[in-house]
Amino acid sequence: MYSYKQLGFVNTKEMFKKAMDGKYAVGAFNFNNMEQLQAIISACLDTQAPVILQVSKGARKYADQTLLRYLGQGAVEMMKDHAKERNLKEIPIALHLDHGDSFELCKSCVDSGFSSVMIDGSHFSYEQNVALTKQVVEYAHKHDVTVEGELGVLAGIEEHVSSDHTTYTKPEEVQDFVGKTGVDSLAISIGTSHGANKFKPEQCTKNNDGVLIPPPLRFDILEEVERKLPGFPIVLHGASSVPADAVKLINDNGGKLKDSIGIPEEQLRRATTSSVCKVNIDSDGRLWMTAAIRKYFAEKPADFDPRKYLEPARQALFEMYKHKNANVLGSAGKA
Ligand code: G3H
Ligand code: 13P
Ligand code: ZN
C-alpha cells in the first residue's frame, strides 16, 4: 500500500477549486513512457502550470504498473530538482487513472499511489453506473483520493470501449448522479470524441481556404449542466485538436492518415472559461511524436540510436504542452 502523499502527488481537489475560480482548466496528459513524461513535466514546470499525469489501463499493461508508479514518483523528484536549480516554484502534480473500468482496477491504483481515479461507467445502464461509481468513491475517499465519473458516451475508439456514436450527457441526470455517487468531478459528452478522427468530412463545412470546420461543441448542454451543478468541476475528454501541421508532417513523410479532424482550439478555450476544470489530451501528443520521428527517419534513414530520434520527438511534445497550457487551457502561471 503506497499513499500518493508519500510519493509527492496531490489530489485534484485544490487544483479544481483554483481552476474554477480562475476560469482555466488543468491539462490532463497521458503518458506511457519516459520521453512523454519528461516532456510533460518540463513543459509544465517551464510554464508554471499544474498538471494531471494520466495513466490508462493500456498504459499500465504496456509499461508495467510498478514501473509507471516509479516513473511518476521520479517525475515529481525531477520537477523538484529542476525547480530548485532554476529558482522556479514547484508545480502540483496529480497521478490519475484514465478510464478505469472496474472497482478492482480503481482500488489497485488507489493502493499503489494514485491521487485520483476515473471510473468510467458510461457504457453501463444509469443505475449500474451509479452503483459502480459509488463503490469506487466510497473506497477512494477513505484514502483522500479524488474520483471522476462519466455521464454520456463519447464516440471514438479507446482501448477497452468503442462507440461509433455520441450520446450527449442528459443535464437532467447530473444532479442525481453527483448526489448519489459523491464524485468529485464529472466527465460529460458535448461533442468531443477520442482519437484523431473526431468528425467525418461530411459533418463539416468548408471555409474560404477549403479548410474543414467541424460542427461546434454543444455549449448549450454544458451551460445547462453548469446551471444544475453550480461550481462543480466538469471534465472534457477527447479534447485533442489534431493539428493540421502535425498531420501534414506525418503524411509528407510516408504516413497515411486520412480525414483527421479535431476540436478547434478556440472552442476549447471557450470551454475552459466555464466550469470545465480538466481537459484530456492524448492524441495530439501521439501525432506530434509520430511526425517528429517520421521526419527524422526520412532525413536520416541510416540512423538507429533511439536517443537520436526520440530527442526531437520529446522536443516536439515539450513545445506542444507549453502551447496547450499557455494558449488553450489558460493554466500557465497558475501553479
Ligand atoms: O481515452 C483514451 C486515452 O487516449 C488512452 O488511450 O487506452 O490507448 O492508452 P489508450
Ligand atoms: P484525445 O484522443 O482527443 O486526445 O482524448 C484523450 C482522452 O480523452 C483521454 O482520456
Ligand atoms: Zn478519455
XYZ file of C-alpha atoms and ligand atoms in Angstrom:
356
model
C 0.000 0.000 0.000
C 1.508 3.341 -1.065
C -0.009 6.689 -0.252
C 0.196 9.248 -3.029
C 1.109 11.824 -0.414
C 4.363 9.986 0.337
C 5.139 9.945 -3.398
C 4.679 13.715 -3.706
C 1.405 13.844 -5.649
C -1.675 15.903 -4.832
C -5.313 15.001 -5.442
C -7.382 17.202 -7.758
C -9.495 18.991 -5.110
C -7.433 22.145 -4.665
C -6.385 22.161 -8.346
C -10.013 22.208 -9.495
C -11.070 24.814 -6.958
C -8.377 27.172 -8.227
C -9.196 26.357 -11.863
C -12.882 27.047 -11.270
C -12.179 30.372 -9.574
C -9.534 31.373 -12.118
C -11.557 30.284 -15.172
C -8.939 27.979 -16.672
C -8.549 24.210 -16.968
C -5.783 21.854 -15.860
C -4.215 19.773 -18.621
C -4.595 16.017 -18.201
C -1.906 14.478 -20.373
C -1.466 10.733 -20.943
C 1.939 9.093 -20.705
C 3.218 5.612 -21.474
C 6.980 6.139 -21.489
C 9.836 8.243 -20.169
C 10.034 10.694 -23.077
C 6.354 11.651 -22.850
C 6.678 12.105 -19.091
C 9.837 14.234 -19.371
C 8.167 16.466 -21.962
C 5.012 16.926 -19.855
C 6.876 17.764 -16.643
C 9.425 20.060 -18.313
C 6.722 21.944 -20.229
C 4.522 22.350 -17.142
C 7.424 23.477 -14.962
C 8.525 25.907 -17.681
C 5.035 27.378 -17.956
C 4.417 27.081 -14.195
C 1.230 25.099 -14.743
C -0.415 22.458 -12.518
C -0.726 19.106 -14.281
C -2.551 15.783 -14.156
C -0.470 12.840 -15.344
C -2.832 10.272 -16.809
C -2.299 6.538 -16.998
C -4.762 4.361 -18.898
C -5.355 0.638 -18.389
C -3.488 0.153 -21.679
C -0.550 2.216 -20.381
C -0.359 0.046 -17.270
C -0.242 -3.029 -19.462
C 2.325 -1.541 -21.846
C 4.733 -0.036 -19.357
C 4.111 -2.174 -16.238
C 2.131 -0.731 -13.363
C 5.029 -0.772 -10.904
C 7.423 0.917 -13.302
C 4.820 3.545 -14.122
C 4.396 4.435 -10.471
C 8.150 4.820 -10.054
C 8.266 6.901 -13.241
C 5.573 9.151 -11.803
C 7.391 9.398 -8.478
C 10.640 10.105 -10.339
C 8.896 12.855 -12.286
C 7.980 14.607 -9.029
C 11.598 14.399 -7.822
C 12.906 15.631 -11.197
C 10.476 18.548 -11.086
C 11.689 19.485 -7.576
C 15.367 19.358 -8.609
C 14.767 21.427 -11.724
C 12.624 23.929 -9.836
C 15.433 24.403 -7.285
C 18.148 24.740 -9.946
C 16.139 27.288 -11.888
C 14.668 29.093 -8.911
C 11.136 28.257 -10.016
C 8.088 27.466 -7.917
C 7.309 23.728 -7.646
C 4.187 22.679 -9.555
C 1.329 20.499 -8.243
C 1.217 17.081 -9.937
C -1.645 14.570 -9.731
C -1.326 10.941 -10.818
C -4.657 9.885 -12.301
C -6.145 6.655 -13.645
C -7.762 7.390 -17.011
C -10.914 5.404 -17.919
C -10.876 2.919 -15.060
C -13.384 0.216 -15.981
C -13.784 -1.745 -12.737
C -13.732 -1.330 -8.965
C -10.708 -3.664 -8.775
C -8.641 -1.551 -11.182
C -9.508 1.669 -9.338
C -8.710 0.064 -5.965
C -5.398 -1.208 -7.269
C -4.476 2.325 -8.391
C -5.542 3.873 -5.071
C -3.448 1.228 -3.280
C -0.407 1.839 -5.453
C -0.134 5.612 -5.058
C -2.530 7.269 -7.498
C -4.036 10.500 -6.195
C -7.080 10.453 -8.462
C -9.036 7.820 -10.384
C -11.675 7.846 -13.072
C -14.380 5.222 -13.004
C -15.929 5.200 -16.444
C -19.315 3.546 -16.090
C -20.747 5.486 -19.012
C -21.260 2.354 -21.079
C -23.428 0.727 -18.416
C -27.052 1.494 -17.600
C -27.585 4.607 -15.464
C -28.311 2.503 -12.361
C -25.207 0.325 -12.852
C -23.081 3.421 -13.466
C -24.349 4.950 -10.205
C -23.706 1.753 -8.209
C -20.188 1.192 -9.564
C -19.160 4.842 -9.230
C -20.474 4.985 -5.653
C -18.488 1.868 -4.741
C -15.276 3.436 -6.103
C -15.951 6.770 -4.365
C -16.500 5.050 -1.005
C -13.121 3.308 -1.226
C -11.157 6.185 -2.771
C -12.402 8.799 -0.324
C -11.195 6.717 2.621
C -7.716 7.410 1.209
C -8.359 11.039 0.258
C -8.178 10.099 -3.443
C -10.464 12.092 -5.745
C -12.831 10.389 -8.209
C -14.030 11.360 -11.706
C -17.229 9.806 -13.053
C -18.759 9.998 -16.519
C -22.250 10.511 -17.896
C -22.915 10.336 -21.623
C -20.934 8.405 -24.227
C -18.165 9.818 -26.408
C -17.783 8.458 -29.921
C -14.389 7.058 -30.862
C -12.230 4.119 -30.034
C -10.481 3.643 -26.746
C -8.552 0.621 -25.635
C -11.472 -1.127 -23.981
C -14.596 0.569 -25.104
C -15.596 1.798 -28.500
C -18.614 3.601 -29.731
C -19.433 4.787 -33.228
C -21.897 7.338 -31.977
C -22.147 10.081 -29.408
C -24.750 10.025 -26.665
C -24.783 13.520 -25.231
C -24.960 13.906 -21.468
C -28.512 14.440 -20.251
C -28.378 17.534 -17.985
C -31.446 16.292 -16.099
C -29.363 13.338 -14.773
C -26.295 15.139 -13.474
C -27.579 16.346 -10.091
C -28.955 12.929 -9.212
C -25.710 11.228 -10.335
C -23.408 13.513 -8.376
C -25.677 13.400 -5.319
C -25.961 9.601 -5.281
C -22.297 8.822 -6.062
C -20.362 11.590 -4.292
C -17.930 12.002 -7.223
C -15.516 14.949 -7.176
C -15.751 15.728 -10.894
C -17.847 14.679 -13.862
C -16.836 13.955 -17.472
C -19.585 14.932 -19.890
C -20.278 14.361 -23.552
C -20.863 17.546 -25.562
C -19.458 16.567 -28.966
C -15.812 15.740 -28.313
C -14.607 12.207 -29.032
C -11.468 10.104 -28.698
C -8.766 9.696 -31.335
C -7.668 11.610 -34.444
C -10.867 11.210 -36.483
C -13.409 13.064 -34.417
C -15.672 14.085 -37.293
C -16.425 12.790 -40.761
C -15.717 15.319 -43.562
C -19.433 15.271 -44.459
C -20.242 16.573 -40.954
C -18.021 19.629 -41.551
C -18.356 22.842 -43.527
C -15.527 24.370 -45.588
C -14.127 27.851 -45.006
C -12.861 30.128 -47.838
C -9.460 28.383 -47.817
C -11.071 24.969 -48.178
C -10.290 24.041 -44.550
C -12.855 21.727 -42.953
C -14.654 23.288 -39.978
C -16.285 20.758 -37.646
C -19.677 21.329 -36.010
C -19.428 23.360 -32.775
C -19.441 21.710 -29.369
C -22.822 21.610 -27.582
C -22.237 24.583 -25.297
C -25.974 24.596 -24.600
C -25.592 21.248 -22.799
C -22.525 22.469 -20.904
C -24.414 25.585 -19.767
C -27.387 23.517 -18.643
C -25.054 21.225 -16.672
C -23.479 24.295 -15.051
C -26.925 25.547 -14.053
C -27.753 22.181 -12.459
C -24.356 21.877 -10.724
C -23.052 25.358 -9.979
C -19.339 25.386 -9.113
C -18.918 21.656 -9.752
C -15.795 20.582 -11.736
C -16.533 19.313 -15.245
C -14.121 17.267 -17.373
C -13.724 17.221 -21.139
C -12.334 14.046 -22.674
C -11.398 13.713 -26.329
C -10.063 17.274 -26.469
C -7.228 16.921 -28.966
C -7.219 19.464 -31.761
C -5.496 17.172 -34.295
C -3.241 19.958 -35.652
C -3.130 20.093 -39.451
C 0.657 20.780 -39.287
C 1.317 17.527 -37.450
C -0.918 15.523 -39.805
C 0.820 17.089 -42.839
C 4.279 16.305 -41.437
C 3.240 12.691 -40.906
C 1.740 12.324 -44.385
C 4.639 14.182 -46.093
C 6.971 11.637 -44.574
C 5.290 8.404 -45.529
C 2.223 8.434 -43.268
C -1.274 7.663 -44.437
C -3.600 9.478 -42.044
C -6.999 10.182 -43.576
C -9.772 12.572 -42.602
C -8.054 13.609 -39.386
C -10.214 16.263 -37.742
C -10.083 17.517 -34.140
C -11.680 20.110 -31.857
C -10.730 23.682 -32.833
C -8.634 25.313 -30.115
C -10.953 28.357 -29.893
C -13.765 26.023 -28.828
C -11.606 24.527 -26.102
C -10.510 27.967 -24.934
C -14.159 28.921 -24.573
C -14.913 25.720 -22.637
C -12.077 26.322 -20.154
C -13.618 29.613 -19.010
C -16.712 27.691 -17.854
C -16.807 25.028 -15.139
C -14.587 22.765 -17.251
C -11.593 22.271 -14.929
C -9.841 19.312 -16.611
C -9.140 18.802 -20.306
C -7.831 15.446 -21.560
C -5.292 15.438 -24.372
C -3.563 12.327 -25.654
C -3.901 12.058 -29.449
C -2.178 15.392 -30.207
C 0.921 14.125 -28.405
C 0.817 10.877 -30.354
C 0.586 12.836 -33.601
C 3.496 15.209 -32.853
C 5.682 12.365 -31.636
C 4.987 10.341 -34.780
C 5.517 13.392 -37.006
C 8.926 14.133 -35.469
C 10.078 10.517 -35.729
C 8.873 10.117 -39.332
C 10.637 13.357 -40.323
C 13.810 12.234 -38.598
C 13.935 8.910 -40.413
C 13.041 10.466 -43.773
C 16.078 12.743 -43.383
C 18.449 10.268 -41.709
C 17.447 6.772 -42.793
C 20.761 5.224 -41.694
C 20.464 6.245 -38.009
C 19.496 3.645 -35.426
C 20.215 5.159 -31.999
C 16.795 5.607 -30.295
C 18.087 8.678 -28.455
C 18.645 10.390 -31.804
C 15.047 10.067 -32.986
C 13.348 10.234 -29.592
C 15.041 13.531 -28.745
C 13.241 15.530 -31.491
C 10.019 13.670 -30.606
C 10.373 14.741 -26.970
C 11.145 18.306 -28.050
C 8.002 18.403 -30.243
C 5.934 17.221 -27.265
C 7.563 19.812 -24.990
C 6.575 22.624 -27.384
C 3.053 21.248 -27.734
C 2.356 21.007 -23.980
C 3.688 24.540 -23.433
C 1.372 25.764 -26.185
C -1.633 23.969 -24.648
C -1.005 25.438 -21.189
C -0.333 28.962 -22.427
C -2.783 29.318 -25.313
C -5.551 26.748 -24.929
C -6.093 25.824 -21.264
C -5.024 29.059 -19.591
C -3.160 27.059 -16.903
C 0.231 28.725 -17.460
C 1.325 30.712 -14.418
C -1.301 29.050 -12.174
C 0.963 26.563 -10.319
O -9.037 7.963 -23.808
C -8.126 7.195 -24.042
C -6.708 7.645 -23.957
O -6.339 8.306 -25.143
C -5.814 6.498 -23.620
O -5.712 5.650 -24.708
O -6.269 3.394 -23.781
O -4.923 3.635 -25.900
O -3.903 4.233 -23.682
P -5.172 4.117 -24.505
P -7.940 12.601 -27.342
O -7.962 11.303 -28.088
O -8.777 13.635 -28.024
O -6.544 13.113 -27.108
O -8.606 12.363 -25.905
C -7.836 11.810 -24.854
C -8.675 11.411 -23.707
O -9.846 11.739 -23.575
C -8.018 10.584 -22.671
O -8.917 10.168 -21.698
Zn -10.929 9.886 -22.454
